[in-house]
Every structure is written in C-alpha cells, then in structure tokens.
Short mmCIF file of C-alpha atoms in Angstrom, two decimals:
data_model
loop_
_atom_site.label_atom_id
_atom_site.label_comp_id
_atom_site.label_asym_id
_atom_site.label_seq_id
_atom_site.Cartn_x
_atom_site.Cartn_y
_atom_site.Cartn_z
CA UNK G 240 -66.22 -96.76 -68.61
CA UNK G 241 -67.69 -95.39 -71.54
CA UNK G 242 -71.08 -93.79 -71.39
CA UNK G 243 -71.11 -90.07 -70.06
CA UNK G 244 -71.31 -87.46 -72.66
CA UNK G 245 -68.72 -85.32 -71.05
CA UNK G 246 -65.89 -85.37 -68.98
CA UNK G 247 -65.88 -87.21 -64.74
CA UNK G 248 -65.53 -84.69 -62.69
CA UNK G 249 -65.87 -87.36 -59.53
CA UNK G 250 -65.47 -91.15 -58.60
CA UNK G 251 -66.57 -93.10 -55.95
CA UNK G 252 -65.66 -96.87 -54.64
CA UNK G 253 -68.43 -98.88 -53.39
CA UNK G 254 -68.02 -102.74 -52.76
CA UNK G 255 -67.90 -103.74 -56.00
CA UNK G 256 -69.53 -100.62 -58.32
CA UNK G 257 -68.22 -97.95 -59.14
CA UNK G 258 -70.21 -93.91 -58.91
CA UNK G 259 -69.13 -91.42 -61.25
CA UNK G 260 -70.23 -87.82 -61.52
CA UNK G 261 -69.73 -85.27 -65.12
CA UNK G 262 -70.50 -82.42 -66.42
CA UNK G 263 -73.26 -84.37 -67.92
CA UNK G 264 -75.20 -83.29 -65.35
CA UNK G 265 -76.42 -87.01 -64.81
CA UNK G 266 -74.04 -89.20 -62.19
CA UNK G 267 -73.96 -93.08 -62.99
CA UNK G 268 -73.55 -96.65 -61.28
CA UNK G 269 -70.87 -98.62 -62.38
CA UNK G 270 -70.31 -102.87 -62.60
CA UNK G 271 -66.19 -102.74 -61.38
CA UNK G 272 -66.24 -106.29 -63.16
CA UNK G 273 -67.87 -105.41 -66.45
CA UNK G 274 -67.79 -101.74 -67.00
CA UNK G 275 -71.65 -102.16 -67.40
CA UNK G 276 -73.72 -99.24 -66.59
CA UNK G 277 -76.18 -100.28 -63.62
CA UNK G 278 -78.04 -96.99 -63.26
CA UNK G 279 -78.31 -93.02 -64.37
CA UNK G 280 -79.13 -90.44 -62.01
CA UNK G 281 -80.87 -87.49 -63.10
CA UNK G 282 -82.01 -84.00 -61.92
CA UNK G 283 -79.12 -81.83 -61.13
CA UNK G 284 -79.18 -78.16 -64.65
CA UNK G 285 -75.63 -78.08 -64.54
CA UNK G 286 -72.11 -80.18 -63.54
CA UNK G 287 -72.10 -82.18 -60.94
CA UNK G 288 -68.75 -81.81 -59.04
CA UNK G 289 -68.29 -84.44 -56.03
CA UNK G 290 -70.57 -87.51 -55.17
CA UNK G 291 -70.29 -89.88 -51.90
CA UNK G 292 -72.57 -92.85 -50.92
CA UNK G 293 -73.15 -93.22 -47.42
CA UNK G 294 -75.45 -96.15 -46.07
CA UNK G 295 -78.51 -96.41 -48.54
CA UNK G 296 -78.12 -92.46 -50.01
CA UNK G 297 -75.81 -91.31 -52.62
CA UNK G 298 -74.93 -87.34 -52.12
CA UNK G 299 -74.46 -84.79 -54.82
CA UNK G 300 -72.85 -80.95 -54.63
CA UNK G 301 -73.44 -79.38 -58.99
CA UNK G 302 -73.22 -75.70 -60.49
CA UNK G 303 -76.90 -75.73 -59.98
CA UNK G 304 -76.47 -74.55 -55.94
CA UNK G 305 -77.95 -77.65 -54.51
CA UNK G 306 -76.81 -80.62 -53.38
CA UNK G 307 -79.20 -83.87 -53.23
CA UNK G 308 -79.21 -86.91 -51.63
CA UNK G 309 -80.97 -89.81 -54.13
CA UNK G 310 -82.19 -93.74 -52.87
CA UNK G 311 -79.02 -95.75 -54.40
CA UNK G 312 -81.52 -98.74 -54.99
CA UNK G 313 -84.15 -96.69 -56.56
CA UNK G 314 -82.32 -94.84 -58.33
CA UNK G 315 -84.57 -91.51 -57.32
CA UNK G 316 -83.89 -88.27 -55.57
CA UNK G 317 -84.92 -88.19 -51.58
CA UNK G 318 -84.14 -84.73 -51.07
CA UNK G 319 -82.92 -81.51 -52.36
CA UNK G 320 -80.13 -78.38 -49.97
CA UNK G 321 -81.13 -75.14 -51.45
CA UNK G 322 -79.20 -71.55 -49.50
CA UNK G 323 -75.97 -71.41 -51.06
CA UNK G 324 -75.37 -68.40 -53.31
CA UNK G 325 -73.02 -70.36 -55.76
CA UNK G 326 -71.94 -73.82 -57.04
CA UNK G 327 -71.41 -76.94 -54.29
CA UNK G 328 -67.83 -77.95 -54.83
CA UNK G 329 -67.52 -80.65 -51.52
CA UNK G 330 -69.32 -82.60 -49.76
CA UNK G 331 -68.54 -84.80 -46.80
CA UNK G 332 -71.24 -86.52 -44.20
CA UNK G 333 -71.59 -88.18 -40.49
CA UNK G 334 -74.05 -88.95 -38.20
CA UNK G 335 -74.50 -86.52 -35.11
CA UNK G 336 -74.25 -89.90 -33.09
CA UNK G 337 -70.60 -89.42 -33.91
CA UNK G 338 -69.65 -86.40 -32.27
CA UNK G 339 -73.19 -84.91 -29.99
CA UNK G 340 -73.47 -85.60 -26.22
CA UNK G 341 -77.04 -87.58 -25.66
CA UNK G 342 -78.13 -84.11 -23.98
CA UNK G 343 -77.28 -81.99 -27.00
CA UNK G 344 -78.83 -84.63 -28.94
CA UNK G 345 -81.95 -83.68 -27.43
CA UNK G 346 -82.27 -80.19 -28.29
CA UNK G 347 -82.56 -81.29 -31.82
CA UNK G 348 -86.03 -83.31 -31.60
CA UNK G 349 -87.39 -82.82 -34.75
CA UNK G 350 -84.58 -84.81 -36.12
CA UNK G 351 -84.78 -87.10 -33.49
CA UNK G 352 -85.86 -89.81 -36.47
CA UNK G 353 -82.49 -89.09 -38.72
CA UNK G 354 -79.44 -88.74 -37.23
CA UNK G 355 -77.90 -87.49 -40.57
CA UNK G 356 -76.02 -84.50 -41.59
CA UNK G 357 -74.50 -83.59 -44.56
CA UNK G 358 -71.85 -81.06 -45.20
CA UNK G 359 -71.17 -78.46 -48.14
CA UNK G 360 -68.31 -76.77 -48.94
CA UNK G 361 -69.31 -73.79 -51.79
CA UNK G 362 -67.77 -71.07 -53.76
CA UNK G 363 -69.69 -68.37 -52.29
CA UNK G 364 -66.64 -69.29 -49.83
CA UNK G 365 -69.00 -70.68 -46.61
CA UNK G 366 -69.14 -74.66 -45.14
CA UNK G 367 -72.81 -75.17 -44.10
CA UNK G 368 -74.46 -78.18 -42.50
CA UNK G 369 -77.89 -79.78 -42.96
CA UNK G 370 -80.22 -82.60 -41.92
CA UNK G 371 -80.40 -85.03 -43.97
CA UNK G 372 -84.30 -85.79 -43.06
CA UNK G 373 -85.48 -82.38 -43.73
CA UNK G 374 -83.05 -80.37 -45.97
CA UNK G 375 -82.20 -77.92 -43.16
CA UNK G 376 -79.45 -75.70 -42.72
CA UNK G 377 -78.10 -76.61 -39.54
CA UNK G 378 -75.17 -74.23 -38.92
CA UNK G 379 -72.77 -72.21 -41.60
CA UNK G 380 -69.43 -71.75 -41.55
CA UNK G 381 -67.69 -68.08 -42.45
CA UNK G 382 -64.46 -67.54 -42.45
CA UNK G 383 -63.21 -68.56 -45.63
CA UNK G 384 -62.65 -65.35 -48.25
CA UNK G 385 -62.34 -67.52 -51.41
CA UNK G 386 -64.02 -70.66 -52.32
CA UNK G 387 -64.41 -73.46 -50.47
CA UNK G 388 -62.68 -76.57 -52.77
CA UNK G 389 -62.37 -79.36 -50.63
CA UNK G 390 -63.52 -81.27 -47.13
CA UNK G 391 -62.47 -84.11 -45.00
CA UNK G 392 -64.00 -84.49 -41.49
CA UNK G 393 -62.91 -86.21 -38.52
CA UNK G 394 -65.80 -86.89 -36.29
CA UNK G 395 -64.27 -88.69 -33.10
CA UNK G 396 -62.57 -85.48 -32.71
CA UNK G 397 -65.64 -83.16 -33.55
CA UNK G 398 -62.85 -81.55 -36.23
CA UNK G 399 -64.01 -80.86 -39.93
CA UNK G 400 -61.15 -79.27 -41.83
CA UNK G 401 -61.53 -77.01 -45.10
CA UNK G 402 -59.86 -75.37 -48.69
CA UNK G 403 -59.24 -72.61 -49.83
CA UNK G 404 -58.85 -70.52 -52.69
CA UNK G 405 -57.96 -67.96 -50.09
CA UNK G 406 -54.24 -70.06 -49.54
CA UNK G 407 -55.44 -71.79 -46.06
CA UNK G 408 -56.75 -74.47 -44.20
CA UNK G 409 -59.06 -73.96 -41.47
CA UNK G 410 -60.03 -76.35 -38.33
CA UNK G 411 -63.54 -76.18 -36.78
CA UNK G 412 -65.44 -77.66 -34.33
CA UNK G 413 -68.04 -79.27 -36.34
CA UNK G 414 -70.57 -78.91 -33.42
CA UNK G 415 -69.96 -75.27 -31.82
CA UNK G 416 -69.02 -74.19 -35.75
CA UNK G 417 -65.95 -72.60 -33.95
CA UNK G 418 -62.74 -72.11 -36.30
CA UNK G 419 -60.01 -73.95 -34.34
CA UNK G 420 -57.05 -73.03 -36.24
CA UNK G 421 -55.80 -71.41 -39.77
CA UNK G 422 -52.75 -73.52 -42.00
CA UNK G 423 -51.36 -70.55 -43.60
CA UNK G 424 -48.41 -71.80 -45.76
CA UNK G 425 -49.14 -72.72 -49.15
CA UNK G 426 -48.58 -70.29 -51.86
CA UNK G 427 -51.69 -71.45 -53.85
CA UNK G 428 -55.78 -72.53 -53.40
CA UNK G 429 -55.65 -75.78 -51.57
CA UNK G 430 -57.56 -77.68 -53.83
CA UNK G 431 -57.82 -81.27 -52.10
CA UNK G 432 -57.07 -82.73 -48.07
CA UNK G 433 -56.23 -86.46 -47.04
CA UNK G 434 -55.93 -87.42 -43.26
CA UNK G 435 -55.29 -90.18 -41.59
CA UNK G 436 -53.42 -90.63 -38.06
CA UNK G 437 -53.61 -86.86 -37.04
CA UNK G 438 -51.34 -86.25 -40.75
CA UNK G 439 -53.11 -83.67 -42.92
CA UNK G 440 -51.91 -84.06 -45.86
CA UNK G 441 -53.22 -81.12 -49.03
CA UNK G 442 -52.89 -80.67 -52.49
CA UNK G 443 -52.33 -76.75 -54.07
CA UNK G 444 -51.96 -75.03 -57.00
CA UNK G 445 -48.74 -74.02 -56.49
CA UNK G 446 -47.96 -78.00 -57.38
CA UNK G 447 -47.24 -79.37 -53.65
CA UNK G 448 -48.76 -81.40 -50.97
CA UNK G 449 -47.50 -80.61 -47.74
CA UNK G 450 -48.56 -82.60 -44.21
CA UNK G 451 -49.31 -80.77 -41.00
CA UNK G 452 -49.42 -82.60 -38.30
CA UNK G 453 -53.22 -81.43 -37.35
CA UNK G 454 -52.45 -80.93 -33.14
CA UNK G 455 -49.82 -78.58 -33.06
CA UNK G 456 -50.11 -77.17 -37.03
CA UNK G 457 -46.80 -78.12 -38.04
CA UNK G 458 -45.98 -78.51 -41.17
CA UNK G 459 -44.22 -82.09 -41.44
CA UNK G 460 -43.12 -82.72 -44.87
CA UNK G 461 -43.59 -80.95 -48.55
CA UNK G 462 -43.74 -83.52 -51.60
CA UNK G 463 -42.37 -82.04 -54.72
CA UNK G 464 -42.30 -83.61 -58.89
CA UNK G 465 -45.93 -81.90 -59.80
CA UNK G 466 -45.34 -79.72 -63.23
CA UNK G 467 -48.85 -78.03 -62.52
CA UNK G 468 -51.82 -78.09 -59.56
CA UNK G 469 -52.45 -80.91 -57.53
CA UNK G 470 -55.68 -82.10 -58.24
CA UNK G 471 -56.66 -85.13 -55.85
CA UNK G 472 -54.46 -87.25 -52.98
CA UNK G 473 -55.16 -90.06 -51.12
CA UNK G 474 -53.04 -92.70 -48.72
CA UNK G 475 -52.98 -96.21 -48.89
CA UNK G 476 -50.41 -98.08 -46.89
CA UNK G 477 -47.57 -95.67 -45.97
CA UNK G 478 -47.74 -94.26 -50.22
CA UNK G 479 -49.08 -91.33 -51.06
CA UNK G 480 -50.81 -91.08 -54.10
CA UNK G 481 -51.96 -87.93 -56.23
CA UNK G 482 -53.22 -86.03 -59.74
CA UNK G 483 -52.19 -83.67 -61.07
CA UNK G 484 -53.24 -80.85 -64.16
CA UNK G 485 -50.59 -83.05 -66.06
CA UNK G 486 -52.08 -85.58 -66.27
CA UNK G 487 -49.79 -87.59 -64.46
CA UNK G 488 -50.85 -89.62 -61.18
CA UNK G 489 -47.56 -90.43 -58.42
CA UNK G 490 -46.72 -92.60 -55.74
CA UNK G 491 -44.63 -90.65 -53.04
CA UNK G 492 -43.17 -92.86 -49.90
CA UNK G 493 -45.21 -91.33 -47.24
CA UNK G 494 -42.15 -90.58 -44.95
CA UNK G 495 -39.88 -89.30 -47.05
CA UNK G 496 -41.17 -87.85 -49.85
CA UNK G 497 -39.42 -89.93 -52.55
CA UNK G 498 -40.95 -90.12 -55.49
CA UNK G 499 -41.62 -93.35 -56.66
CA UNK G 500 -43.86 -93.85 -59.44
CA UNK G 501 -45.78 -92.07 -62.59
CA UNK G 502 -48.28 -93.23 -64.21
CA UNK G 503 -48.32 -91.80 -67.59
CA UNK G 504 -51.43 -92.45 -69.83
CA UNK G 505 -54.66 -89.47 -69.67
CA UNK G 506 -54.83 -86.96 -71.53
CA UNK G 507 -56.23 -84.22 -69.38
CA UNK G 508 -56.14 -83.68 -65.31
CA UNK G 509 -56.46 -86.08 -62.92
CA UNK G 510 -59.29 -84.96 -60.65
CA UNK G 511 -60.48 -88.31 -58.83
CA UNK G 512 -58.28 -91.01 -57.38
CA UNK G 513 -59.46 -93.87 -55.14
CA UNK G 514 -57.97 -96.91 -54.13
CA UNK G 515 -60.06 -100.73 -54.17
CA UNK G 516 -58.30 -103.89 -53.24
CA UNK G 517 -54.69 -103.08 -54.57
CA UNK G 518 -55.94 -101.48 -57.91
CA UNK G 519 -55.69 -97.54 -58.32
CA UNK G 520 -58.37 -95.62 -60.46
CA UNK G 521 -57.38 -92.15 -62.18
CA UNK G 522 -60.83 -89.92 -63.44
CA UNK G 523 -59.94 -87.69 -65.38
CA UNK G 524 -60.99 -84.62 -67.92
CA UNK G 525 -60.13 -86.83 -70.76
CA UNK G 526 -63.28 -88.84 -69.58
CA UNK G 527 -61.93 -91.68 -68.93
CA UNK G 528 -61.39 -93.85 -65.92
CA UNK G 529 -58.02 -95.80 -65.46
CA UNK G 530 -57.79 -98.61 -62.91
CA UNK G 531 -53.54 -99.58 -62.07
CA UNK G 532 -52.14 -102.60 -60.47
CA UNK G 533 -50.18 -101.03 -57.75
CA UNK G 534 -49.58 -104.01 -56.25
CA UNK G 535 -46.43 -104.54 -56.58
CA UNK G 536 -45.67 -100.48 -55.45
CA UNK G 537 -47.45 -101.54 -52.13
CA UNK G 538 -46.02 -104.70 -51.56
CA UNK G 539 -42.30 -102.66 -51.65
CA UNK G 540 -43.57 -100.48 -49.10
CA UNK G 541 -45.12 -102.64 -46.96
CA UNK G 542 -41.86 -104.92 -46.78
CA UNK G 543 -39.79 -101.00 -46.34
CA UNK G 544 -42.09 -100.03 -43.21
CA UNK G 545 -41.67 -103.39 -41.85
CA UNK G 546 -37.91 -102.79 -42.20
CA UNK G 547 -37.77 -99.46 -41.04
CA UNK G 548 -40.01 -100.65 -38.05
CA UNK G 549 -37.54 -102.88 -36.55
CA UNK G 550 -34.48 -100.72 -36.92
CA UNK G 551 -36.13 -97.74 -35.26
CA UNK G 552 -36.98 -100.83 -32.41
CA UNK G 553 -33.25 -101.97 -31.94
CA UNK G 554 -32.27 -97.90 -32.54
CA UNK G 555 -34.79 -96.93 -29.71
CA UNK G 556 -34.08 -99.53 -27.56
CA UNK G 557 -30.10 -98.87 -27.92
CA UNK G 558 -30.87 -95.09 -27.56
CA UNK G 559 -32.98 -94.79 -24.26
CA UNK G 560 -30.43 -95.31 -21.74
CA UNK G 561 -27.81 -93.06 -23.22
CA UNK G 562 -30.98 -90.66 -23.20
CA UNK G 563 -31.65 -91.02 -19.84
CA UNK G 564 -28.11 -90.03 -18.28
CA UNK G 565 -27.78 -87.06 -20.63
CA UNK G 566 -30.73 -86.04 -18.97
CA UNK G 567 -29.38 -82.89 -16.89
CA UNK G 568 -32.12 -83.82 -14.39
CA UNK G 569 -30.99 -87.14 -13.39
CA UNK G 570 -30.49 -89.40 -11.07
CA UNK G 571 -26.55 -89.47 -9.30
CA UNK G 572 -25.42 -93.18 -8.49
CA UNK G 573 -23.54 -93.91 -5.45
CA UNK G 574 -20.21 -95.79 -5.93
CA UNK G 575 -18.99 -98.42 -3.13
CA UNK G 576 -16.15 -100.73 -2.98
CA UNK G 577 -14.87 -99.08 -6.06
CA UNK G 578 -16.87 -99.95 -8.12
#
C-alpha cells in the first residue's frame, strides 16, 4: 500500500478496509483487496500515533497534543479533544451504556444525545476520559509516573488497563476512576496490551511478553525470543502474535509459550499487527504494510487445542475420584458383609 510520505505508525482493519496513520500527519483509508487509497484525513499538525474506528467514527491521537474524531465516510473532522499537556499516544472507546447504570446516566443529562466516550493516554503521565459529543473531559486518571503508552478496555467489568514507561500496568475502575491494581514485574516500559478471557498479555521494552491472570494479578507465563522491544501484540485462535523492534513478527503457542513461527521481511520495527480472515497484517517504520497467510499455522493450532482439550477431559474424569478420596475432609464408607 504505497502512498504515505513517511512511516506508518498504526493500522486498523474494519471490514474490507484498512486505515493507516503516519508520521506524515495524515490518516488514509485503503481497499484491502485492491490496495487503492479511498480517503485521506488531514488536520493533525504532527505525527499521528494511533487510530481506531468505532461505529461511523474514526478517532486519532497525535504528537500535536490532541485527539480528534472524524466522520469515516465524509472525511470530515467532527470533534477535537484538547487538554493533554503532551503527546497523545494511545486510544480506547466505549459507550456509557456499556458501563453505567440508569441512575448514573441521569447525572449526565447534557450528554444524553451521545453516550460515546473516548479514552486517551499521554506522555504527560495521565489518562483522560472524554465525552465524544462535546469534547468535554469527563475524568482524569492519575497514578502513572511515566508516559502512558497503551490502553485496553474491559467495559463489561468496568475496567481499564494502562501500560507505561514507569514499567507498570495499572487497572482502573472506568466509572469511578479508582485505581484497583498495579502489575510490577516488567523490567522495561510496557508498550502494548491485549486482553483475552481475563488473561492480560503485556509486551515490554525488556524484550518479553508476560501473561497475567487479571482477577488475582498472578503472572502465569513469560514469552521470550525477541531480540528487541516488543512493540505490538495480537491474540488469535490460541496463538499470540508479536511484533518487535528487531523487525520480526512471531507466533507463540499462547498456553505453552513455545515459539512456532518467525515472520521476516520488514526492515525496521513492526509497530502494528492486525488479523482478518486468517491473514496477518504487519505495519512497520519501513513505510510498508505487509500481508501474510497464516491459515496453516492457525489450522495446526486448532488441531492441537482440540487434542489438548480431549486429553484434559479424559484426565480430569480419571482424576476426579482420586482427588475426592484423597481429600482429608472426606466421607467414611461403612463396610458391610466384608465388602
């Protein structure tokens, strides 16, 4: 997909379209099949770091200290979010319908028309939550002592996760703004996050990915093999895909941590990974977006998962009685007639 005048910083896939943002201050929309550029969104005055598409909106964050909202179809800016003291590096989006109770919603009468909220993370060490309709800041989350590099939202559980250059991941109640938990084992900046079934994956400048059980804060797996910082993550079909500063993408068995595949071809850091129809899309500082066929590795992993579940099912049935009778708080069986 040639067209950007500088490197691509992020990619977002939506149906048959790809959206890319760049250090050339623009966002572009592409036809995934033909590679044709369908739209260009202009307005930012510095590097565009991150984009996301939600409903008919396109959101973007930039080094110009703003986040912006665009109409996807009209290529027109709808709203600007101004208030961070430094670069906006990461974004998340949700609707208050997903997290607020009816009585809580009544308190926000002026926002009744649109209940969409945008979350932004910045190098000013803060996370801000904004009403999309008005551009008004709803709350500011304070706690990080370094730049906020990544965000991921779990709306049903009212939780927001943020990763920072202070080496920590923090969990917040998205409604009250209360800080709930701090994950501290990384030895470098936390650059990217992925949340799957209450398992949180974090990629770091310490060249590792760690998997945490969200409910307890326990680290349950560490993925090694990267020769540089882990810059992006994506989970798909039991496989954890990573992008790194060593210009390689990798595929790990998410449960065992075993490295299954290395994707070589980029010349510089891979800063975004997306998966669509079992195709892997990697965007890089080398200015290219590459597409890889991962049907084979997905198929093999699905067979492996099916086999593991089958074995686990049999072993759990065999072990259940043993566990019951080895339990010291058990029951006594009265023997009759020598039986």
